[in-house]
Short mmCIF file of C-alpha atoms in Angstrom, two decimals:
data_model
loop_
_atom_site.label_atom_id
_atom_site.label_comp_id
_atom_site.label_asym_id
_atom_site.label_seq_id
_atom_site.Cartn_x
_atom_site.Cartn_y
_atom_site.Cartn_z
CA MET A 11 4.39 -50.70 -36.74
CA PHE A 12 7.72 -51.85 -38.18
CA GLU A 13 7.39 -55.64 -38.15
CA ASP A 14 7.24 -58.12 -41.04
CA LYS A 15 7.90 -55.29 -43.50
CA LYS A 16 10.38 -54.94 -46.34
CA PHE A 17 12.83 -52.05 -46.17
CA LEU A 18 15.43 -50.62 -48.51
CA ILE A 19 17.95 -48.55 -46.54
CA LEU A 20 19.79 -46.07 -48.74
CA GLY A 21 23.16 -45.18 -47.27
CA MET A 22 25.23 -46.94 -44.60
CA ALA A 23 27.03 -44.49 -42.29
CA LYS A 24 26.00 -44.38 -38.63
CA SER A 25 22.29 -43.98 -39.20
CA GLY A 26 21.93 -46.66 -41.89
CA TYR A 27 23.89 -49.20 -39.89
CA SER A 28 21.94 -48.51 -36.68
CA CYS A 29 18.59 -48.60 -38.46
CA ALA A 30 19.38 -51.83 -40.28
CA LYS A 31 20.29 -53.53 -36.99
CA VAL A 32 17.09 -52.43 -35.29
CA LEU A 33 14.79 -53.39 -38.17
CA ALA A 34 16.43 -56.75 -38.85
CA SER A 35 16.27 -57.72 -35.18
CA ARG A 36 12.51 -57.09 -35.24
CA GLY A 37 11.76 -59.58 -37.98
CA ASN A 38 11.82 -57.29 -41.01
CA LYS A 39 13.39 -57.99 -44.38
CA VAL A 40 16.16 -55.42 -44.77
CA ILE A 41 18.28 -54.56 -47.79
CA LEU A 42 20.98 -51.91 -47.45
CA ASN A 43 22.58 -50.13 -50.38
CA ASP A 44 25.58 -47.77 -50.32
CA ILE A 45 27.58 -46.26 -53.17
CA LYS A 46 30.87 -46.89 -51.36
CA ILE A 47 32.53 -50.24 -52.00
CA GLU A 48 32.65 -52.84 -49.23
CA GLU A 49 36.34 -52.23 -48.56
CA GLU A 50 35.48 -48.68 -47.51
CA GLN A 51 32.96 -49.88 -44.90
CA SER A 52 33.60 -51.09 -41.36
CA SER A 53 34.24 -54.82 -41.67
CA LEU A 54 32.84 -55.41 -38.18
CA GLN A 55 29.60 -53.63 -39.03
CA VAL A 56 29.29 -55.45 -42.34
CA GLU A 57 29.80 -58.82 -40.64
CA GLU A 58 27.28 -57.95 -37.92
CA LEU A 59 24.60 -56.95 -40.43
CA ARG A 60 25.12 -60.06 -42.52
CA LYS A 61 24.70 -62.25 -39.43
CA LEU A 62 21.37 -60.51 -38.82
CA GLY A 63 20.26 -61.41 -42.34
CA VAL A 64 20.63 -57.96 -43.91
CA GLU A 65 21.30 -58.09 -47.65
CA LEU A 66 24.08 -55.66 -48.58
CA PHE A 67 24.69 -54.05 -51.97
CA PHE A 68 27.81 -51.87 -52.13
CA GLY A 69 29.54 -49.90 -54.87
CA SER A 70 26.56 -48.93 -57.04
CA HIS A 71 22.81 -48.33 -57.12
CA PRO A 72 21.45 -51.23 -59.23
CA ASP A 73 18.54 -50.22 -61.47
CA ASN A 74 16.40 -53.19 -60.47
CA LEU A 75 16.99 -53.07 -56.69
CA LEU A 76 13.96 -50.95 -55.80
CA ASP A 77 10.51 -52.17 -56.86
CA ASP A 78 6.94 -52.10 -55.57
CA SER A 79 7.56 -55.02 -53.19
CA PHE A 80 9.10 -52.65 -50.65
CA ASP A 81 7.07 -51.11 -47.84
CA TYR A 82 9.53 -48.31 -47.03
CA LEU A 83 12.62 -46.55 -48.33
CA VAL A 84 14.79 -45.33 -45.42
CA LYS A 85 17.02 -42.54 -46.72
CA ASN A 86 20.22 -41.38 -45.05
CA PRO A 87 19.66 -37.68 -44.22
CA GLY A 88 22.62 -36.52 -46.32
CA ILE A 89 21.43 -38.13 -49.56
CA ARG A 90 19.90 -35.69 -52.00
CA LEU A 91 16.16 -35.49 -52.47
CA ASP A 92 16.48 -36.06 -56.21
CA HIS A 93 18.36 -39.36 -55.84
CA GLU A 94 17.12 -41.92 -58.37
CA TYR A 95 15.77 -44.24 -55.67
CA VAL A 96 13.92 -41.41 -53.93
CA LEU A 97 12.27 -40.37 -57.20
CA LYS A 98 11.36 -43.97 -58.00
CA ALA A 99 9.93 -44.54 -54.52
CA ASN A 100 7.73 -41.47 -55.01
CA GLU A 101 6.49 -42.90 -58.32
CA LEU A 102 5.70 -46.24 -56.64
CA ASN A 103 4.02 -44.55 -53.65
CA ILE A 104 6.57 -46.07 -51.28
CA PRO A 105 6.96 -43.87 -48.17
CA VAL A 106 10.41 -42.27 -47.92
CA ILE A 107 11.39 -41.98 -44.25
CA ASN A 108 14.61 -41.84 -42.26
CA GLU A 109 16.26 -43.45 -39.26
CA VAL A 110 14.77 -40.89 -36.85
CA GLU A 111 11.22 -41.69 -37.95
CA VAL A 112 11.92 -45.41 -37.48
CA GLY A 113 13.42 -44.90 -34.03
CA TYR A 114 10.57 -42.62 -32.96
CA HIS A 115 7.98 -45.33 -33.56
CA LEU A 116 10.02 -47.87 -31.59
CA LEU A 117 10.53 -45.80 -28.44
CA PRO A 118 9.00 -47.08 -25.20
CA ASP A 119 5.97 -45.37 -23.70
CA ASN A 120 6.18 -42.54 -21.20
CA ILE A 121 9.52 -41.09 -22.26
CA LYS A 122 10.11 -37.36 -22.58
CA LEU A 123 11.41 -36.39 -26.03
CA ILE A 124 13.02 -32.97 -26.53
CA GLY A 125 13.72 -31.79 -30.08
CA ILE A 126 15.99 -28.82 -30.79
CA THR A 127 16.41 -27.33 -34.24
CA GLY A 128 17.33 -24.03 -35.90
CA THR A 129 19.86 -22.59 -38.33
CA ASN A 130 22.48 -21.61 -35.76
CA GLY A 131 23.04 -22.57 -32.13
CA LYS A 132 21.26 -25.92 -32.08
CA THR A 133 24.35 -27.97 -31.22
CA THR A 134 25.35 -25.70 -28.33
CA THR A 135 21.76 -25.53 -27.06
CA THR A 136 21.36 -29.30 -27.33
CA THR A 137 24.64 -29.97 -25.53
CA LEU A 138 23.97 -27.46 -22.76
CA THR A 139 20.42 -28.74 -22.25
CA TYR A 140 21.73 -32.28 -22.02
CA GLU A 141 24.37 -31.29 -19.46
CA ILE A 142 21.79 -29.53 -17.28
CA LEU A 143 19.31 -32.41 -17.42
CA LYS A 144 22.04 -34.99 -16.86
CA GLU A 145 23.06 -33.12 -13.71
CA ALA A 146 19.43 -33.08 -12.57
CA PHE A 147 18.31 -36.59 -13.56
CA GLY A 148 21.47 -38.65 -14.07
CA PRO A 149 21.52 -41.71 -16.40
CA ARG A 150 17.87 -41.29 -17.35
CA VAL A 151 19.00 -38.62 -19.86
CA HIS A 152 20.25 -39.51 -23.36
CA LEU A 153 21.89 -37.30 -26.02
CA VAL A 154 20.81 -38.23 -29.57
CA GLY A 155 20.25 -37.05 -33.11
CA ASN A 156 22.23 -34.92 -35.51
CA ILE A 157 24.82 -34.35 -32.79
CA GLY A 158 26.30 -37.76 -33.67
CA PHE A 159 24.20 -40.45 -31.99
CA PRO A 160 21.45 -42.00 -34.16
CA LEU A 161 18.17 -42.53 -32.34
CA CYS A 162 18.12 -46.18 -33.39
CA SER A 163 21.55 -46.70 -31.80
CA ILE A 164 20.26 -46.07 -28.26
CA LEU A 165 16.86 -47.79 -28.36
CA ASP A 166 18.06 -50.77 -26.32
CA ASP A 167 19.19 -48.42 -23.54
CA VAL A 168 16.03 -46.31 -23.31
CA LYS A 169 13.48 -47.15 -20.61
CA GLU A 170 10.15 -45.68 -19.60
CA GLU A 171 10.49 -42.31 -17.84
CA ASP A 172 13.80 -41.58 -19.61
CA ILE A 173 14.53 -38.21 -21.22
CA LEU A 174 15.93 -37.83 -24.74
CA VAL A 175 17.60 -34.58 -25.82
CA MET A 176 17.78 -34.56 -29.60
CA GLU A 177 19.38 -32.21 -32.12
CA VAL A 178 17.28 -32.20 -35.29
CA SER A 179 18.66 -31.11 -38.68
CA CYS A 180 16.72 -29.97 -41.72
CA GLN A 181 18.00 -33.05 -43.59
CA GLN A 182 16.36 -35.24 -40.95
CA SER A 183 13.17 -33.16 -40.87
CA THR A 184 12.71 -33.55 -44.61
CA ASN A 185 11.42 -37.09 -44.26
CA PHE A 186 9.45 -36.78 -41.05
CA ILE A 187 5.91 -38.13 -41.18
CA ASP A 188 4.78 -38.58 -37.57
CA PHE A 189 7.85 -37.56 -35.54
CA LYS A 190 7.10 -35.02 -32.84
CA PRO A 191 8.83 -34.07 -29.58
CA ASP A 192 7.04 -33.42 -26.31
CA ILE A 193 9.10 -30.23 -26.08
CA ALA A 194 10.32 -28.61 -29.31
CA LEU A 195 12.57 -25.55 -29.55
CA ILE A 196 13.81 -23.57 -32.53
CA THR A 197 16.79 -21.28 -32.04
CA ASN A 198 16.38 -19.14 -35.17
CA TYR A 199 15.91 -19.10 -38.94
CA SER A 200 18.27 -17.68 -41.54
CA PRO A 201 18.84 -18.80 -45.14
CA ALA A 202 20.79 -22.07 -45.23
CA HIS A 203 20.96 -25.40 -47.08
CA ILE A 204 19.27 -23.89 -50.12
CA ASP A 205 21.34 -26.22 -52.31
CA PHE A 206 19.68 -29.18 -50.56
CA LEU A 207 16.12 -27.90 -50.16
CA GLY A 208 15.76 -25.59 -53.15
CA THR A 209 14.36 -22.44 -51.55
CA TYR A 210 14.41 -20.63 -48.22
CA GLU A 211 10.64 -21.05 -48.02
CA ASN A 212 10.98 -24.82 -48.27
CA TYR A 213 13.81 -24.79 -45.72
CA LYS A 214 11.57 -22.98 -43.21
CA TYR A 215 8.68 -25.35 -43.91
CA VAL A 216 10.85 -28.43 -43.43
CA LYS A 217 12.23 -27.07 -40.14
CA SER A 218 8.66 -26.54 -38.89
CA LYS A 219 7.47 -30.11 -39.51
CA MET A 220 8.01 -31.43 -36.00
CA PHE A 221 6.17 -28.42 -34.57
CA ARG A 222 3.22 -28.96 -36.89
CA ASN A 223 3.01 -32.58 -35.75
CA GLN A 224 2.63 -31.55 -32.10
CA ASN A 225 -0.70 -31.50 -30.29
CA ASP A 226 -2.04 -29.37 -27.45
CA ASP A 227 -0.32 -31.54 -24.83
CA ASP A 228 3.09 -30.59 -26.25
CA VAL A 229 5.22 -27.46 -25.80
CA ALA A 230 6.85 -25.33 -28.51
CA ILE A 231 9.51 -22.80 -27.51
CA LEU A 232 10.10 -20.07 -30.09
CA ASN A 233 12.56 -17.23 -30.64
CA PHE A 234 10.40 -14.13 -30.19
CA ASP A 235 13.01 -11.94 -31.90
CA ASN A 236 13.13 -13.89 -35.16
CA ASN A 237 10.36 -12.76 -37.50
CA ASP A 238 10.70 -15.77 -39.77
CA VAL A 239 10.22 -18.12 -36.81
CA MET A 240 7.17 -16.23 -35.59
CA ASN A 241 5.58 -16.16 -39.05
CA GLU A 242 6.33 -19.78 -39.95
CA MET A 243 4.96 -21.18 -36.68
CA LYS A 244 1.58 -19.49 -36.85
CA GLY A 245 -1.21 -21.98 -36.34
CA ILE A 246 0.71 -24.71 -34.54
CA LYS A 247 -1.40 -26.57 -31.98
CA SER A 248 1.09 -26.91 -29.13
CA LYS A 249 1.41 -24.67 -26.07
CA VAL A 250 3.70 -21.89 -27.26
CA LYS A 251 6.31 -20.23 -25.06
CA TYR A 252 8.88 -17.60 -26.03
CA PHE A 253 12.42 -16.42 -25.37
CA SER A 254 14.13 -13.14 -26.24
CA SER A 255 17.52 -11.49 -25.85
CA LYS A 256 16.22 -8.08 -26.92
CA ARG A 257 13.16 -7.33 -24.80
CA GLU A 258 11.41 -8.20 -21.59
CA ILE A 259 8.64 -10.68 -22.43
CA SER A 260 6.41 -13.27 -20.80
CA GLY A 261 8.90 -16.12 -20.99
CA GLY A 262 12.69 -16.25 -20.93
CA TYR A 263 14.55 -13.01 -21.49
CA LEU A 264 17.71 -10.98 -20.96
CA LYS A 265 17.56 -7.88 -18.75
CA ASP A 266 20.29 -5.86 -17.04
CA ASN A 267 22.94 -8.54 -17.68
CA SER A 268 20.85 -11.34 -16.18
CA ILE A 269 18.68 -14.08 -17.64
CA TYR A 270 15.13 -14.23 -16.31
CA TYR A 271 12.50 -16.94 -16.56
CA TYR A 272 9.02 -15.42 -16.16
CA ASP A 273 10.47 -12.55 -14.10
CA GLU A 274 12.57 -14.84 -11.87
CA GLU A 275 16.28 -14.12 -12.12
CA ILE A 276 18.15 -17.31 -12.99
CA ILE A 277 21.78 -16.38 -13.71
CA SER A 278 23.97 -13.35 -14.34
CA THR A 279 25.65 -13.19 -17.72
CA LEU A 280 28.90 -12.55 -15.84
CA ASP A 281 28.75 -16.21 -14.82
CA ILE A 282 28.50 -17.42 -18.44
CA LYS A 283 31.83 -18.50 -19.93
CA ILE A 284 30.83 -18.85 -23.58
CA PRO A 285 31.03 -15.45 -25.33
CA GLY A 286 28.57 -13.64 -27.56
CA ILE A 287 24.90 -12.68 -27.56
CA HIS A 288 24.12 -15.80 -29.60
CA ASN A 289 25.40 -17.91 -26.70
CA ILE A 290 23.27 -15.89 -24.26
CA GLU A 291 20.32 -16.92 -26.44
CA ASN A 292 21.49 -20.53 -26.33
CA CYS A 293 21.59 -20.34 -22.52
CA ILE A 294 18.08 -18.85 -22.38
CA SER A 295 16.88 -21.66 -24.66
CA ALA A 296 18.40 -24.37 -22.46
CA ILE A 297 16.88 -22.74 -19.37
CA MET A 298 13.43 -22.66 -21.00
CA ILE A 299 13.60 -26.40 -21.69
CA SER A 300 15.02 -27.23 -18.26
CA LYS A 301 12.25 -25.33 -16.52
CA GLU A 302 9.65 -27.40 -18.37
CA LEU A 303 11.09 -30.33 -16.40
CA ASP A 304 11.22 -28.40 -13.10
CA VAL A 305 15.01 -28.28 -12.84
CA THR A 306 16.12 -26.12 -9.94
CA ASN A 307 17.93 -22.81 -10.38
CA GLU A 308 20.87 -24.20 -8.43
CA VAL A 309 21.42 -27.00 -10.94
CA ILE A 310 21.01 -24.67 -13.91
CA LYS A 311 23.50 -22.13 -12.53
CA LYS A 312 26.00 -24.83 -11.59
CA VAL A 313 26.08 -26.29 -15.10
CA ILE A 314 25.96 -23.06 -17.11
CA SER A 315 28.70 -21.43 -15.05
CA LYS A 316 31.05 -24.34 -15.83
CA PHE A 317 30.05 -24.83 -19.47
CA ARG A 318 32.84 -23.92 -21.88
CA GLY A 319 30.95 -24.59 -25.08
CA VAL A 320 30.90 -27.32 -27.67
CA GLU A 321 34.32 -28.47 -28.79
CA HIS A 322 35.51 -26.62 -31.90
CA ARG A 323 32.62 -24.10 -31.83
CA LEU A 324 33.90 -20.87 -30.28
CA GLU A 325 35.55 -23.09 -27.67
CA TYR A 326 37.55 -21.40 -24.95
CA VAL A 327 40.98 -23.05 -24.97
CA ASP A 328 43.18 -21.29 -22.42
CA ILE A 329 44.65 -18.02 -21.22
CA VAL A 330 48.39 -17.67 -21.71
CA ARG A 331 50.20 -14.59 -20.37
CA GLY A 332 46.93 -12.66 -20.32
CA VAL A 333 45.91 -13.65 -23.88
CA ARG A 334 42.72 -15.70 -24.30
CA TYR A 335 42.60 -18.29 -27.09
CA TYR A 336 39.39 -19.51 -28.76
CA ASN A 337 38.99 -22.43 -31.17
CA ASP A 338 36.21 -21.88 -33.72
CA THR A 339 37.49 -24.23 -36.42
CA GLU A 340 33.88 -25.24 -37.21
CA ALA A 341 33.47 -21.75 -38.72
CA THR A 342 33.95 -23.01 -42.24
CA ASN A 343 31.88 -20.23 -43.82
CA ILE A 344 31.67 -16.46 -43.66
CA LYS A 345 28.43 -16.35 -41.63
CA CYS A 346 29.93 -18.38 -38.78
CA SER A 347 32.98 -16.14 -38.62
CA GLN A 348 30.76 -13.06 -38.56
CA ILE A 349 29.05 -14.48 -35.46
CA ALA A 350 32.40 -15.29 -33.84
CA LEU A 351 33.91 -11.86 -34.50
CA SER A 352 30.83 -10.11 -33.11
CA SER A 353 31.25 -12.05 -29.85
CA PHE A 354 34.28 -10.04 -28.66
CA ILE A 355 34.96 -6.44 -27.74
CA GLU A 356 38.62 -7.03 -26.86
CA PRO A 357 41.50 -6.44 -29.31
CA THR A 358 41.44 -9.56 -31.47
CA ILE A 359 43.91 -11.43 -33.63
CA VAL A 360 41.82 -13.52 -36.04
CA ILE A 361 43.11 -16.49 -38.04
CA LEU A 362 41.42 -16.79 -41.44
CA GLY A 363 41.88 -19.09 -44.41
CA GLY A 364 42.01 -22.67 -45.57
CA LEU A 365 40.54 -24.31 -48.65
CA GLU A 366 40.13 -22.04 -51.65
CA ARG A 367 36.42 -21.94 -52.47
CA GLY A 368 36.17 -18.35 -53.66
CA GLN A 369 34.75 -17.21 -50.30
CA ASP A 370 34.26 -13.45 -50.13
CA PHE A 371 36.24 -12.25 -47.11
CA SER A 372 35.01 -8.70 -47.71
CA GLU A 373 31.71 -9.82 -46.14
CA LEU A 374 33.63 -9.78 -42.83
CA SER A 375 34.51 -6.09 -43.16
CA ASN A 376 31.73 -4.81 -40.91
CA TYR A 377 32.77 -7.25 -38.17
CA MET A 378 36.45 -6.26 -37.97
CA SER A 379 36.23 -3.19 -35.74
CA ASN A 380 38.01 -4.93 -32.83
CA VAL A 381 40.52 -6.82 -34.97
CA LYS A 382 44.09 -5.58 -34.53
CA SER A 383 45.78 -8.17 -36.76
CA ILE A 384 44.86 -10.88 -39.24
CA ILE A 385 46.71 -14.16 -39.71
CA GLY A 386 46.12 -15.80 -43.10
CA ILE A 387 46.75 -19.52 -43.52
CA GLY A 388 46.21 -22.26 -46.05
CA GLU A 389 45.44 -22.35 -49.71
CA CYS A 390 43.63 -18.99 -49.85
CA ARG A 391 46.08 -17.04 -47.67
CA GLU A 392 47.01 -14.61 -50.46
CA ARG A 393 43.39 -13.53 -50.73
CA VAL A 394 43.29 -13.08 -46.95
CA LEU A 395 46.32 -10.79 -47.31
CA GLU A 396 44.56 -8.85 -50.06
CA PHE A 397 41.48 -8.46 -47.83
CA GLY A 398 43.48 -7.31 -44.82
CA SER A 399 45.45 -4.79 -46.85
CA LYS A 400 42.28 -3.38 -48.37
CA ILE A 401 40.72 -2.63 -44.98
CA GLY A 402 43.97 -1.39 -43.44
CA ILE A 403 44.63 -4.13 -40.87
CA ASP A 404 48.10 -5.62 -40.40
CA THR A 405 48.00 -9.06 -42.03
CA TYR A 406 50.57 -11.85 -41.94
CA ILE A 407 50.31 -15.01 -44.01
CA PHE A 408 51.67 -18.52 -43.50
CA GLU A 409 51.08 -21.74 -45.35
CA HIS A 410 50.68 -23.75 -42.15
CA LEU A 411 48.94 -22.93 -38.88
CA ARG A 412 51.95 -24.03 -36.81
CA ASP A 413 54.21 -21.43 -38.44
CA SER A 414 51.82 -18.62 -37.55
CA PHE A 415 52.34 -19.10 -33.81
CA VAL A 416 55.76 -17.44 -33.92
CA LYS A 417 54.09 -14.24 -35.16
CA ILE A 418 51.13 -14.65 -32.76
CA ARG A 419 53.52 -14.82 -29.78
CA GLU A 420 55.22 -11.67 -31.04
CA ILE A 421 52.12 -9.50 -31.52
CA ALA A 422 49.66 -10.79 -28.88
CA GLU A 423 49.46 -8.66 -25.73
CA SER A 424 47.78 -9.20 -22.37
CA GLY A 425 44.05 -8.51 -22.77
CA ASP A 426 43.95 -9.68 -26.41
CA VAL A 427 41.91 -12.50 -27.87
CA VAL A 428 43.36 -14.91 -30.43
CA LEU A 429 40.51 -16.40 -32.45
CA LEU A 430 40.76 -19.28 -34.91
CA SER A 431 37.64 -18.68 -37.02
CA PRO A 432 38.82 -19.43 -40.55
CA ALA A 433 35.67 -18.77 -42.63
CA SER A 434 37.08 -21.59 -44.74
CA ALA A 435 36.92 -25.36 -44.99
CA SER A 436 39.99 -27.29 -43.89
CA TRP A 437 40.38 -29.82 -46.68
CA ASP A 438 43.38 -28.13 -48.23
CA GLN A 439 45.51 -29.52 -45.37
CA TYR A 440 43.29 -31.50 -43.02
CA GLU A 441 40.93 -34.45 -43.39
CA ARG A 442 38.40 -32.75 -41.09
CA CYS A 443 38.12 -29.29 -39.57
CA GLU A 444 38.25 -30.87 -36.09
CA VAL A 445 41.84 -31.91 -36.80
CA ARG A 446 42.66 -28.26 -37.48
CA GLY A 447 41.05 -27.31 -34.17
CA ASP A 448 42.93 -30.00 -32.27
CA GLU A 449 46.19 -28.75 -33.78
CA PHE A 450 45.38 -25.18 -32.75
CA LYS A 451 44.73 -26.31 -29.17
CA LYS A 452 47.98 -28.26 -29.16
CA PHE A 453 49.94 -25.18 -30.20
CA VAL A 454 48.21 -23.09 -27.51
CA ARG A 455 49.14 -25.65 -24.84
CA GLU A 456 52.74 -25.56 -26.03
CA LEU A 457 52.82 -21.79 -25.41
CA ASN A 458 52.60 -22.56 -21.70
CA ASP A 459 55.90 -24.42 -21.95
CA LEU A 460 57.80 -21.53 -23.50
#
């Protein structure tokens, strides 16, 4: 399908680079354009693409670069839908696709493709599913997609009978045309990315694209408890199966502190290390997918019982003198911190704050019933103090995370949880929120030396 064609790739990054390599090596004419100047790109990647014959335009979007001679515009998922090249491609009837769509059409026959999407939980579900299948099937299993590994980047390693576990974002789904997984799962819907997709209705529609592309040989696994999921997926052609954490259903469900798959007990929730009902749902989801591939209960239990979560997402760090520490630095908004706070019943010391973006901490009020103390850090720490004082919880503020650990050592008691879930971006002090999480884990490890 993608041979002897002319492509304009909009955006370098991981996906643009990987896609350009794949298309150029298959005899296509490839032009890549990125707003960043060449000095901000990887020199090794730039050199490699030039050797493959890719024409590179950095630092601007020239008005005359895109014309009707192109067969496809390949858009980086993060680029806005109203970008000038996207609008012009639409006017010229040039298909706008993305790296995932390209990679999908170049996959070998007889592979098993699993696609996992949803507003929350998709990264944890994808990672856990991958770990279970890797334990069951070894190197035949590949982790790809929005989780950090472009589909095009692994094409040379994929063979017939392999299994691909793919996290799919709404930004990727936007430009799907034919892409469909053999097994598709959606964790849930809630309003998100409205700034990118315009409306919640459009967001739900975009998320449903890969399900609507499925046929009756494929499987769709849906969250029975989420009304928006159930309504949006009406009329899909695939074989539909369900999971629930609230009721006993024909499918995967939670009952009496155990997860069941079609009335067969799989694992007790006491054996699950990652906290919160949302993570129980993630485990049920991973079990539903694994069972489609006939993975044994022994393998499933072995992996889930050892799984400590995705790094930086409600990640269990350590227990020090009876106090458990959790790193949820990826909670850069209020909604994520609400989920984290609702995951614990123990007395909790929560660390809030970071970049000042006018976030409304009062939206956490209904989730603070188990919070004994608040630590405020970063640029918006004074507003954290104001919030804590208003709801009557002892609050201590520090400019830097490291300084807060003196107070944490003083007030934390055996049986407590210390939770870094800032409800704030990290850019006031850190290049990335993962750096903040790594620093938190470093300070926790140092407590063991005191």
